[in-house]
Coordinates of C-alpha atoms and ligand atoms in Angstrom, one line a residue:
M1 CA 35.3 -0.6 19.7
N2 CA 35.0 -1.1 23.4
N3 CA 32.2 -3.6 24.0
S4 CA 32.6 -4.1 27.7
A5 CA 29.3 -2.4 28.6
I6 CA 27.3 -4.4 26.0
Q7 CA 27.5 -8.1 26.9
E8 CA 24.6 -9.5 25.0
K9 CA 24.1 -9.2 21.3
I10 CA 21.6 -6.5 20.4
S11 CA 19.2 -8.0 17.9
C12 CA 17.1 -6.3 15.3
L13 CA 13.9 -7.3 17.2
D14 CA 13.3 -8.8 20.6
L15 CA 9.8 -9.6 21.7
K16 CA 10.6 -11.0 25.1
G17 CA 10.9 -7.7 27.1
Q18 CA 7.5 -6.5 25.9
H19 CA 5.8 -9.8 26.6
Q20 CA 7.3 -10.1 30.1
Q21 CA 6.0 -6.7 31.1
I22 CA 2.4 -7.4 30.2
K23 CA 2.3 -11.1 30.9
E24 CA -0.1 -11.1 33.8
E25 CA -2.5 -8.8 32.2
V26 CA -2.5 -10.8 29.0
F27 CA -2.9 -14.1 30.9
K28 CA -5.9 -12.6 32.7
A29 CA -7.4 -11.6 29.4
F30 CA -6.8 -15.2 28.1
E31 CA -8.6 -16.6 31.1
K32 CA -11.7 -14.5 30.3
V33 CA -11.7 -15.8 26.7
Y34 CA -11.3 -19.3 28.1
E35 CA -14.2 -18.9 30.6
N36 CA -16.4 -17.5 27.8
T37 CA -15.2 -20.1 25.3
A38 CA -15.2 -17.2 22.8
F39 CA -12.4 -18.6 20.8
S40 CA -13.4 -17.6 17.3
G41 CA -14.9 -14.2 16.6
G42 CA -17.3 -13.0 19.4
T43 CA -17.2 -10.3 22.1
F44 CA -13.4 -10.0 22.5
V45 CA -13.0 -9.5 18.7
E46 CA -15.8 -7.0 18.7
E47 CA -14.3 -5.1 21.6
F48 CA -11.0 -4.9 19.8
E49 CA -12.6 -3.8 16.5
N50 CA -14.3 -0.9 18.3
N51 CA -11.1 0.1 20.1
F52 CA -9.0 -0.2 16.9
A53 CA -11.5 1.8 14.8
T54 CA -11.3 4.6 17.5
F55 CA -7.5 4.4 17.4
C56 CA -7.4 4.8 13.6
Q57 CA -10.1 7.5 13.7
T58 CA -12.3 5.5 11.3
K59 CA -16.0 4.4 11.7
Y60 CA -15.4 0.6 11.3
A61 CA -12.8 -2.1 11.8
V62 CA -13.0 -5.7 10.8
G63 CA -10.7 -8.3 12.5
V64 CA -9.4 -11.1 10.4
N65 CA -6.9 -13.9 10.7
N66 CA -3.8 -12.1 9.3
G67 CA -2.8 -9.1 7.3
T68 CA -2.5 -11.0 4.0
S69 CA -6.2 -12.0 4.4
A70 CA -7.0 -8.3 5.1
L71 CA -5.5 -7.3 1.7
H72 CA -7.2 -10.2 -0.1
L73 CA -10.6 -9.4 1.3
A74 CA -10.2 -5.6 0.7
M75 CA -9.4 -6.4 -3.0
I76 CA -12.6 -8.5 -3.2
A77 CA -14.7 -5.8 -1.5
L78 CA -13.4 -3.3 -4.1
G79 CA -14.7 -5.7 -6.8
I80 CA -11.2 -6.4 -8.2
G81 CA -10.7 -9.7 -10.1
K82 CA -9.4 -11.4 -13.2
G83 CA -8.2 -9.0 -15.9
D84 CA -7.7 -6.1 -13.5
E85 CA -4.4 -4.5 -12.6
V86 CA -3.4 -3.0 -9.3
I87 CA -0.3 -0.8 -8.9
I88 CA 1.8 -1.5 -5.9
P89 CA 5.3 -0.6 -4.8
A90 CA 8.2 -2.9 -5.9
N91 CA 9.7 -2.5 -2.4
T92 CA 7.3 -3.9 0.0
F93 CA 6.7 -7.2 1.8
I94 CA 5.4 -9.7 -0.8
A95 CA 2.0 -10.0 0.9
T96 CA 0.9 -6.6 -0.6
A97 CA 1.2 -8.4 -4.0
W98 CA -0.5 -11.6 -2.8
G99 CA -3.7 -9.8 -2.0
V100 CA -3.9 -8.7 -5.6
S101 CA -2.9 -12.1 -7.1
Y102 CA -5.3 -14.2 -5.0
T103 CA -8.2 -12.4 -6.8
G104 CA -6.8 -13.3 -10.2
A105 CA -5.8 -9.6 -10.9
T106 CA -2.3 -8.6 -11.8
P107 CA 0.1 -6.6 -9.6
V108 CA 1.9 -3.9 -11.5
F109 CA 5.1 -2.9 -9.7
A110 CA 6.2 0.7 -9.4
D111 CA 9.4 2.2 -8.3
C112 CA 10.1 4.2 -5.1
T113 CA 12.0 7.4 -4.8
S114 CA 15.7 7.3 -4.2
N115 CA 15.6 9.0 -0.8
T116 CA 12.2 8.4 1.0
W117 CA 12.0 4.8 -0.4
Q118 CA 8.3 5.3 -0.7
L119 CA 6.1 5.1 -3.9
D120 CA 7.3 7.6 -6.4
A121 CA 4.1 9.4 -7.3
S122 CA 5.7 10.9 -10.4
K123 CA 6.2 7.4 -11.9
L124 CA 2.7 6.1 -11.3
E125 CA 0.8 7.5 -14.2
E126 CA 3.0 5.7 -16.7
K127 CA 1.9 2.4 -15.2
I128 CA -1.8 3.1 -15.6
T129 CA -3.7 1.2 -18.4
P130 CA -7.4 0.8 -19.1
N131 CA -7.3 -2.2 -16.8
T132 CA -5.9 -0.4 -13.8
K133 CA -8.4 -0.4 -10.9
A134 CA -6.5 0.6 -7.8
I135 CA -3.2 1.7 -6.3
I136 CA -2.1 0.2 -3.0
G137 CA 0.2 2.6 -1.1
V138 CA 2.4 1.0 1.6
H139 CA 3.5 2.9 4.7
L140 CA 6.7 0.9 4.6
Y141 CA 8.9 0.7 7.7
G142 CA 6.2 2.7 9.6
Q143 CA 6.6 5.9 7.5
P144 CA 3.6 7.2 5.6
F145 CA 3.9 7.5 1.8
D146 CA 2.9 10.8 0.2
I147 CA -0.8 10.2 0.4
D148 CA -1.9 13.5 -1.1
A149 CA 0.2 13.0 -4.2
V150 CA -1.0 9.4 -4.8
S151 CA -4.6 10.2 -3.9
L152 CA -4.6 13.0 -6.5
I153 CA -3.5 10.5 -9.2
C154 CA -6.2 8.1 -8.1
K155 CA -8.9 10.7 -8.3
K156 CA -7.7 12.0 -11.7
N157 CA -7.7 8.4 -13.1
N158 CA -10.8 7.1 -11.3
L159 CA -8.8 4.5 -9.3
F160 CA -9.4 3.2 -5.8
L161 CA -6.7 4.0 -3.2
L162 CA -6.0 1.3 -0.6
E163 CA -3.5 1.7 2.3
D164 CA -1.3 -1.1 3.3
A165 CA -0.7 0.0 6.9
A166 CA 0.7 -3.4 8.1
Q167 CA 3.8 -1.7 9.4
A168 CA 2.4 1.6 10.5
H169 CA -0.1 1.4 13.4
G170 CA -0.4 4.9 14.7
A171 CA 1.8 6.7 12.1
K172 CA 0.6 10.1 11.1
Y173 CA 0.3 11.9 7.8
K174 CA -0.1 15.6 8.1
L175 CA -1.3 15.1 11.7
S176 CA -4.0 12.5 10.9
S177 CA -3.6 8.8 11.6
V178 CA -2.9 6.6 8.7
G179 CA -5.8 4.2 7.9
S180 CA -8.4 6.9 7.2
F181 CA -7.2 8.1 3.8
G182 CA -8.0 5.3 1.4
E183 CA -11.2 3.4 0.7
M184 CA -9.9 0.9 3.3
A185 CA -6.6 0.3 5.1
C186 CA -5.2 -3.1 5.9
F187 CA -3.2 -3.9 9.0
S188 CA -1.2 -6.9 10.1
F189 CA -1.0 -7.9 13.8
Y190 CA 1.7 -10.4 13.2
P191 CA 3.6 -10.7 16.6
G192 CA 6.6 -8.6 15.4
K193 CA 4.5 -5.6 14.3
N194 CA 4.2 -2.4 16.4
L195 CA 0.9 -3.8 17.5
G196 CA 1.3 -7.6 17.3
A197 CA -1.1 -10.3 18.6
C198 CA 0.0 -13.3 20.6
G199 CA -0.7 -15.3 17.5
E200 CA -1.6 -14.4 13.9
A201 CA -4.1 -11.6 13.2
G202 CA -5.0 -8.8 10.9
G203 CA -7.6 -6.1 10.3
I204 CA -9.2 -3.7 7.9
V205 CA -10.5 -0.2 8.7
T206 CA -12.9 1.9 6.7
N207 CA -15.4 4.7 6.8
N208 CA -17.6 3.1 4.2
E209 CA -20.5 1.1 5.6
N210 CA -21.0 -1.0 2.4
Y211 CA -17.4 -2.2 2.5
Y212 CA -17.7 -2.9 6.2
K213 CA -20.8 -5.1 5.8
H214 CA -19.3 -6.9 2.9
L215 CA -16.1 -7.6 4.8
L216 CA -18.0 -9.0 7.8
S217 CA -19.7 -11.4 5.5
L218 CA -16.6 -12.3 3.4
R219 CA -14.5 -13.3 6.4
N220 CA -17.4 -15.5 7.7
H221 CA -18.1 -17.9 4.9
G222 CA -20.1 -15.3 2.9
S223 CA -22.7 -15.3 5.7
I224 CA -24.4 -12.7 7.9
V225 CA -27.3 -14.9 9.0
R226 CA -26.0 -18.3 10.2
Y227 CA -26.0 -21.0 7.6
Y228 CA -27.3 -18.7 4.9
H229 CA -24.5 -17.9 2.4
N230 CA -25.0 -15.0 0.0
E231 CA -21.7 -15.5 -1.8
I232 CA -18.6 -17.6 -1.8
G233 CA -16.8 -16.6 1.3
F234 CA -13.8 -17.5 3.5
N235 CA -13.1 -18.6 7.0
M236 CA -10.9 -15.7 7.9
R237 CA -12.2 -14.8 11.3
M238 CA -10.0 -13.4 14.1
G239 CA -9.5 -15.6 17.1
G240 CA -10.7 -14.6 20.5
L241 CA -7.3 -15.2 22.2
E242 CA -5.5 -13.0 19.6
A243 CA -8.2 -10.3 20.1
A244 CA -7.8 -10.4 23.8
S245 CA -4.0 -9.9 23.6
L246 CA -4.5 -7.1 21.1
N247 CA -7.0 -5.4 23.5
V248 CA -4.4 -5.3 26.2
K249 CA -1.5 -4.3 23.9
L250 CA -3.5 -1.4 22.2
K251 CA -3.5 0.5 25.5
Y252 CA 0.3 0.4 25.5
L253 CA 0.9 1.1 21.8
P254 CA 1.0 4.9 22.1
N255 CA 3.8 4.7 24.6
W256 CA 5.7 2.0 22.7
N257 CA 5.4 4.1 19.5
D258 CA 6.7 7.2 21.4
R259 CA 9.7 5.2 22.5
R260 CA 10.3 4.0 19.0
R261 CA 10.2 7.6 17.8
E262 CA 12.6 8.6 20.5
I263 CA 15.0 5.9 19.3
G264 CA 14.4 6.8 15.7
K265 CA 15.1 10.5 16.3
R266 CA 18.4 9.6 18.0
Y267 CA 19.4 7.4 15.1
Q268 CA 18.4 10.2 12.7
Q269 CA 20.2 12.9 14.5
E270 CA 23.3 11.1 15.9
I271 CA 24.3 8.7 13.1
K272 CA 26.9 10.8 11.2
N273 CA 28.8 8.7 8.7
D274 CA 29.1 9.6 5.0
I275 CA 29.0 6.0 3.9
I276 CA 25.7 5.3 5.7
K277 CA 22.5 6.7 4.2
L278 CA 19.3 7.2 6.2
Q279 CA 15.7 7.3 5.0
A280 CA 14.6 10.9 4.1
Q281 CA 11.7 12.0 6.3
P282 CA 9.5 14.7 4.9
N283 CA 8.0 17.0 7.5
W284 CA 4.5 15.9 6.8
S285 CA 5.2 12.3 7.9
Q286 CA 5.4 11.0 11.5
S287 CA 6.9 7.6 11.4
V288 CA 6.3 4.9 14.0
Y289 CA 9.6 3.3 13.1
H290 CA 8.5 -0.3 12.6
L291 CA 11.9 -0.7 11.1
F292 CA 14.9 1.6 10.9
V293 CA 16.5 0.9 7.5
I294 CA 19.8 2.3 6.3
T295 CA 21.8 1.7 3.1
T296 CA 25.5 1.4 2.5
E297 CA 27.5 0.4 -0.6
N298 CA 29.4 -2.5 1.1
R299 CA 26.5 -4.2 2.9
E300 CA 28.4 -7.4 3.6
G301 CA 31.2 -5.5 5.2
L302 CA 28.9 -3.6 7.4
I303 CA 27.0 -6.7 8.5
K304 CA 30.2 -8.4 9.5
Y305 CA 31.4 -5.3 11.4
L306 CA 28.1 -4.9 13.2
N307 CA 28.1 -8.6 14.3
E308 CA 31.7 -8.2 15.5
N309 CA 30.4 -5.4 17.7
N310 CA 27.5 -7.3 19.2
I311 CA 24.8 -5.9 16.9
S312 CA 22.7 -8.2 14.8
P313 CA 21.0 -6.3 11.9
G314 CA 18.0 -7.4 9.9
L315 CA 17.4 -7.3 6.1
H316 CA 14.0 -5.9 4.9
Y317 CA 13.9 -7.0 2.1
P318 CA 16.6 -8.6 0.0
V319 CA 14.6 -9.1 -3.3
P320 CA 12.1 -6.5 -4.6
C321 CA 8.7 -7.9 -5.5
H322 CA 9.1 -7.5 -9.3
L323 CA 12.2 -9.8 -9.3
Q324 CA 10.7 -12.5 -7.1
E325 CA 10.6 -15.9 -8.8
A326 CA 6.9 -16.1 -8.0
Y327 CA 6.3 -13.2 -10.5
A328 CA 8.8 -14.3 -13.2
H329 CA 5.8 -14.9 -15.5
L330 CA 5.2 -11.2 -15.5
G331 CA 8.4 -10.6 -17.3
Y332 CA 10.1 -7.9 -15.2
K333 CA 13.8 -7.6 -15.4
E334 CA 16.6 -5.9 -13.5
G335 CA 16.6 -2.2 -14.2
D336 CA 12.8 -1.9 -14.3
C337 CA 12.6 -0.4 -10.8
P338 CA 16.2 0.8 -10.1
N339 CA 15.6 2.5 -6.8
A340 CA 13.8 -0.5 -5.3
E341 CA 16.6 -2.7 -6.6
Y342 CA 19.3 -0.5 -5.1
L343 CA 17.5 -0.6 -1.8
A344 CA 17.2 -4.4 -1.9
N345 CA 20.9 -4.8 -2.6
H346 CA 22.2 -2.2 0.0
C347 CA 19.7 -2.0 2.8
L348 CA 19.9 -3.3 6.4
S349 CA 17.8 -2.8 9.5
L350 CA 19.1 -1.5 12.8
P351 CA 17.8 -2.7 16.1
M352 CA 14.4 -1.2 16.7
Y353 CA 11.9 -2.0 19.4
A354 CA 10.6 0.0 22.4
E355 CA 12.5 -1.9 25.0
L356 CA 16.0 -1.0 23.7
T357 CA 17.9 0.8 26.4
D358 CA 19.5 4.2 25.9
M359 CA 22.9 2.5 26.4
E360 CA 22.1 0.0 23.6
V361 CA 20.9 2.7 21.3
G362 CA 24.1 4.7 22.1
H363 CA 26.2 1.7 21.4
V364 CA 24.6 1.2 17.9
I365 CA 25.2 4.9 17.1
E366 CA 28.8 4.8 18.3
V367 CA 29.6 1.6 16.4
L368 CA 28.1 3.0 13.2
N369 CA 29.9 6.3 13.5
E370 CA 33.2 4.6 13.8
Y371 CA 32.6 2.4 10.8
R372 CA 35.0 2.7 7.9
N373 CA 34.4 0.9 4.7
V374 CA 36.6 -2.2 5.4
Ligands
LIG1 C1 3.7 -4.4 4.3 C2 3.1 -5.6 4.7 N1 1.9 -6.0 4.1 C3 1.3 -7.1 4.4 C4 1.7 -7.9 5.4 C5 1.0 -9.2 5.7 O1 0.6 -9.4 7.0 P1 0.6 -10.9 7.7 O2 2.0 -11.3 7.9 O3 -0.1 -10.6 9.0 O4 -0.2 -11.7 6.8 C6 2.9 -7.6 6.1 C7 3.4 -8.4 7.3 O5 4.0 -9.3 7.3 C8 3.6 -6.4 5.7 O6 4.7 -6.1 6.3

């Protein structure tokens, strides 16, 4: 492979380009927060909440300190606790499970399909017991799961549906934005996300006023009126500086997502190699390509080859949740979620961020197309 045009290693994610582009605007926004000393909660957070609810086409948004807290508080708002079970995909980032465990409830891990790598709706009902209270669907890698199919199972079995949209800001399911389908949807604004704060942050969106009011109280020490505490709450407020950076970045997000889609489409259409498998994309889903994951039998061989060709892939995620040591006490074993296990053992993530140049994208495609199983 001729690498002469590509001098620098192309990494899986690079945040520097994006942050250089908007540096002045973000610094001005920081200055305003500083002048107003609105460091925790306050007007900048409220402004972002309004903007983000509009973006998600929901009535309400509540800013919190990270996406894991968003899931935790959403679970509490649904009344989930000890003795309850919540079904979640085995292939997700572990925080989906933390939200359940923090309440004392038990996560129940379900397999994904072998081609979309999203929750397999046909395998959900066998996981339902009298203790099941909710299903959390995850729009993993930025691609929506089959919401109608999962929603139907929830309705039939009287379960709550919650969306973990931490990786999918702006993704669309059947032309509507994700975030408006479940009782609530949880987002992460971790810096590497499609919409990432300059710091840690997260949020919950909902159309339900009761959940909204409860979440406002839960994140603020269980208090609406200062120093009066109606219940045991948390300090999970969003910071003003984080909110200010998000307000700037939200304006750019549609363009950044468009560029990710452009790159994703090129990868989908131009990577042609029988030993590399891409994620199946049903026509009702419009991904925002938080990650571009592929699978191949000899992953170690491909990682070595990519590195030799100036491409540094990522790995999301090497161990499925049901086999994580933290959940050993639940007694899962290999073979319980075969598709999620296959994915964990064979996946890798190609470079994906809006600032990748056409030449870099072309290089990744060319290198992959020339790959032979060495
Ligand atoms: C699918 C998923 N859920 C939840 C989270 C948790 O978000 P955070 O890292 O902001 O706590 C993340 C991000 O890391 C995620 O990718």
